[in-house]
GROMACS .gro file of C-alpha atoms in nm:
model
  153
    1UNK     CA    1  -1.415  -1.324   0.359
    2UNK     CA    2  -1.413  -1.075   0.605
    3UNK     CA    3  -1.348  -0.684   0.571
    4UNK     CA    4  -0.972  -0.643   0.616
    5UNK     CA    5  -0.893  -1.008   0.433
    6UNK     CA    6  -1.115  -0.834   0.106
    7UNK     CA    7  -0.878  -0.534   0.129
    8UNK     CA    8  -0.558  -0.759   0.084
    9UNK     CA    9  -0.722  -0.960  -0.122
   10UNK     CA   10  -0.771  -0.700  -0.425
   11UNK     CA   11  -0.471  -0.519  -0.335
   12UNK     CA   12  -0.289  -0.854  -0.447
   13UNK     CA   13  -0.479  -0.915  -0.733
   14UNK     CA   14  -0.420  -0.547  -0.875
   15UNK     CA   15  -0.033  -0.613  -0.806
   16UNK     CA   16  -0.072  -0.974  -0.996
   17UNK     CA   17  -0.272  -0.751  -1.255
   18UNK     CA   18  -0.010  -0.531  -1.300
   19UNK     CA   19   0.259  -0.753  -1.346
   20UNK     CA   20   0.096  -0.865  -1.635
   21UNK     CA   21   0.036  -0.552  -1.834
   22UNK     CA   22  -0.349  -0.545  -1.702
   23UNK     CA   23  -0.312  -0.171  -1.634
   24UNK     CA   24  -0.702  -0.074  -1.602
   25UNK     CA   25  -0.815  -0.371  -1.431
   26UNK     CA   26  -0.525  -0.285  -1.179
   27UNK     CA   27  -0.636   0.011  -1.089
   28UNK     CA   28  -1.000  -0.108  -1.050
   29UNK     CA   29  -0.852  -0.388  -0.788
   30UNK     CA   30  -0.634  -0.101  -0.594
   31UNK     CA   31  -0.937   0.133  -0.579
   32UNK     CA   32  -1.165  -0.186  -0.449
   33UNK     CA   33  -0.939  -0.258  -0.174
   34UNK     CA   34  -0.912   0.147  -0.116
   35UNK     CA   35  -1.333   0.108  -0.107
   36UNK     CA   36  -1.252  -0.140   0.169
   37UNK     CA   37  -1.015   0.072   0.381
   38UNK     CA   38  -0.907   0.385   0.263
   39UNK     CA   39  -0.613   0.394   0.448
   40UNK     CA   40  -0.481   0.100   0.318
   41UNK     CA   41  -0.129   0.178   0.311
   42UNK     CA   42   0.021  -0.095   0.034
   43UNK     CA   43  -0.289  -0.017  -0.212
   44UNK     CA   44  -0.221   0.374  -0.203
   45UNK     CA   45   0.136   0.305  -0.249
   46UNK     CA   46   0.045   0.046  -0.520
   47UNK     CA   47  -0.165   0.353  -0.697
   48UNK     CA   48   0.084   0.597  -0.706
   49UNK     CA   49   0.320   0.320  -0.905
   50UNK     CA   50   0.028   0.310  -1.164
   51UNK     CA   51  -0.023   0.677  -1.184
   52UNK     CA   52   0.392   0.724  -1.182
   53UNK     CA   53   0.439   0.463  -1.489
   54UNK     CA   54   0.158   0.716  -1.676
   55UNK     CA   55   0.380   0.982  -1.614
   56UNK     CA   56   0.174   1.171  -1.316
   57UNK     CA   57   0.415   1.188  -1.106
   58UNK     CA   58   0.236   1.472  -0.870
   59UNK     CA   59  -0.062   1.223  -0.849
   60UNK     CA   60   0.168   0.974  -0.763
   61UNK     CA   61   0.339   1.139  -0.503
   62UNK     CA   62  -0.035   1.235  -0.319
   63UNK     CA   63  -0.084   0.881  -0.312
   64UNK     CA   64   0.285   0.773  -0.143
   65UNK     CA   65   0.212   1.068   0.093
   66UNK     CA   66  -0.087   0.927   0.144
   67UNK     CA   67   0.057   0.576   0.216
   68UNK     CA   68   0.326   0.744   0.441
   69UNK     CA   69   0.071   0.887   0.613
   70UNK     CA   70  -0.159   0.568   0.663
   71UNK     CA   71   0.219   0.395   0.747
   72UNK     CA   72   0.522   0.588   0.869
   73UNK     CA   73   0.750   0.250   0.839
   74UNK     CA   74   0.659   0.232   0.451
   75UNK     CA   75   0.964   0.221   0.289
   76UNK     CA   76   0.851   0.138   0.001
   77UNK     CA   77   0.656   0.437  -0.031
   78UNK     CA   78   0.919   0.606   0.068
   79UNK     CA   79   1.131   0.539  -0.211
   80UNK     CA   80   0.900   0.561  -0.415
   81UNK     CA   81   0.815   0.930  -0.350
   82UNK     CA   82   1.175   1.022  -0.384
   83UNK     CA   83   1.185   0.872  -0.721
   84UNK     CA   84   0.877   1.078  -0.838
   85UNK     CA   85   1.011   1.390  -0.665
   86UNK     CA   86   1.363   1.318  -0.882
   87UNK     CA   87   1.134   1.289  -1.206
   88UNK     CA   88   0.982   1.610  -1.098
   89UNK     CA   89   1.300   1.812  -0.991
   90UNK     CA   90   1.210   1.808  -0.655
   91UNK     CA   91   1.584   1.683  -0.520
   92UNK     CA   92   1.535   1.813  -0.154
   93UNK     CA   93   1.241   1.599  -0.145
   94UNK     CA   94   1.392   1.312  -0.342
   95UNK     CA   95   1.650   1.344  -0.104
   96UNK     CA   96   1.428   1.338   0.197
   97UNK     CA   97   1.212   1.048   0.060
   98UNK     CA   98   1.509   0.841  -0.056
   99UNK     CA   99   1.699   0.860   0.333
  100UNK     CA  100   1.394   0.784   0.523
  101UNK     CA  101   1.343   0.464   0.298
  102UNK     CA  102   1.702   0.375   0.380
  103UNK     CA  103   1.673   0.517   0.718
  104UNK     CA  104   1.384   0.212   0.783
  105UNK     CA  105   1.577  -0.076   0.548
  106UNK     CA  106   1.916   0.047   0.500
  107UNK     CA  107   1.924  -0.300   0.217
  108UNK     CA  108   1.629  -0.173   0.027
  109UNK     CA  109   1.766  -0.210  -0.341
  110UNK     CA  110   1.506  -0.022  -0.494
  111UNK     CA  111   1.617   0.276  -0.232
  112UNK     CA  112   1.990   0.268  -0.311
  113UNK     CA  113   1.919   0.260  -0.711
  114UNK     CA  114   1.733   0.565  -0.680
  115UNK     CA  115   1.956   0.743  -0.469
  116UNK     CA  116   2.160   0.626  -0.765
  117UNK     CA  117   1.975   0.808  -0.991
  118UNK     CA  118   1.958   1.073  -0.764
  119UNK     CA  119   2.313   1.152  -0.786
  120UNK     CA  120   2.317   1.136  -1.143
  121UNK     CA  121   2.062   1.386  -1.205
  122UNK     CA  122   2.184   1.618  -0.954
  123UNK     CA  123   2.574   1.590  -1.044
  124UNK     CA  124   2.622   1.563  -0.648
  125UNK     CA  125   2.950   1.314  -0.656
  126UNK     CA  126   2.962   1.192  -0.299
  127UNK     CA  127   3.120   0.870  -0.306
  128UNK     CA  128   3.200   0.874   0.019
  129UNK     CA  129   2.831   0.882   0.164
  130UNK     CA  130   2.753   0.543  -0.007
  131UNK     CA  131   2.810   0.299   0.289
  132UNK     CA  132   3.009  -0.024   0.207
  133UNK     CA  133   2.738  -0.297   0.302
  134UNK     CA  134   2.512  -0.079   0.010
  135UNK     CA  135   2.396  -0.370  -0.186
  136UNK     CA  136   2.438  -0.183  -0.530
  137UNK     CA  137   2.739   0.053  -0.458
  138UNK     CA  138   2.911  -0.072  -0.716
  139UNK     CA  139   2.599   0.017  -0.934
  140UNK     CA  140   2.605   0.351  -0.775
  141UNK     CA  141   2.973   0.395  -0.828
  142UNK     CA  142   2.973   0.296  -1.164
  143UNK     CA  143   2.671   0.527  -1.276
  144UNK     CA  144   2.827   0.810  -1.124
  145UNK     CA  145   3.179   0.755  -1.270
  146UNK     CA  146   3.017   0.737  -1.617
  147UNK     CA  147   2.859   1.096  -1.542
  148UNK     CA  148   3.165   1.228  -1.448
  149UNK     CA  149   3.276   1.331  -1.746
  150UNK     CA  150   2.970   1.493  -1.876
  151UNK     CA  151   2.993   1.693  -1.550
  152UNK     CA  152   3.347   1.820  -1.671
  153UNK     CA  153   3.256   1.886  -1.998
   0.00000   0.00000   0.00000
């Protein structure tokens, strides 16, 4: 197995890992494939997800800018630093994050559910800035008209 096929390699088993709960062991296959090539743009992405679901969110976001950094076109990364950056409070950056990821993959689900919850933590009701082919606008709709009336209120 060569260099670069050992660095995908462990990056996939720590995402199998991690689907199943294996926490620890995922993080041990992320920072192997890291070992392999630190700029490894899917496996720093991939350990800012871990790090996020522990609740270190400003770890996490080190390691998507880190990703971003290794790979401009990482949308997944991306969106994944806006989400963090809403979790934090950091809505200019959410914001920033969350349009680059649609910016690259305007059908990015993940993207438009976090822009989503974007909107509902922010109270910004801007209907009209959710494009039609959105694959979740209704989703996006929907959780925004249910905050409307806590806005009011």
């Amino acid at each position: 197995i060569s260099e670069s096929e050992g660095t995908i390699l462990w990056n996939n088993k720590g995402v199998a890992l991690y689907h199943t709960g294996q926490i620890d062991e995922a993080l041990d296959c992320f920072n192997r494939s890291l070992k392999n090539d630190p700029n490894n743009s899917p496996a720093l992405n991939n350990l800012g997800v871990v790090l996020a679901g522990q609740g270190q969110d400003e770890k996490a976001i080190d390691y998507y800018t880190r990703a971003i950094s290794s790979d401009m076109y990482n949308n997944v990364a991306w969106s994944n630093k806006g989400r963090s950056s809403i979790k934090l409070g950091r809505y200019k950056d959410a914001w920033d994050g969350l349009h680059n990821a649609l910016i690259l993959d305007k059908s990015y689900t993940p993207a438009w559910v976090n822009v989503a919850e974007y909107y509902y933590q922010t109270g910004h009701v801007q209907l009209q800035s959710i494009p039609e082919h959105c694959p979740v606008s209704r989703l996006v709709a929907n959780r925004i008209q249910r905050v409307r009336p806590t806005l009011a209120s």
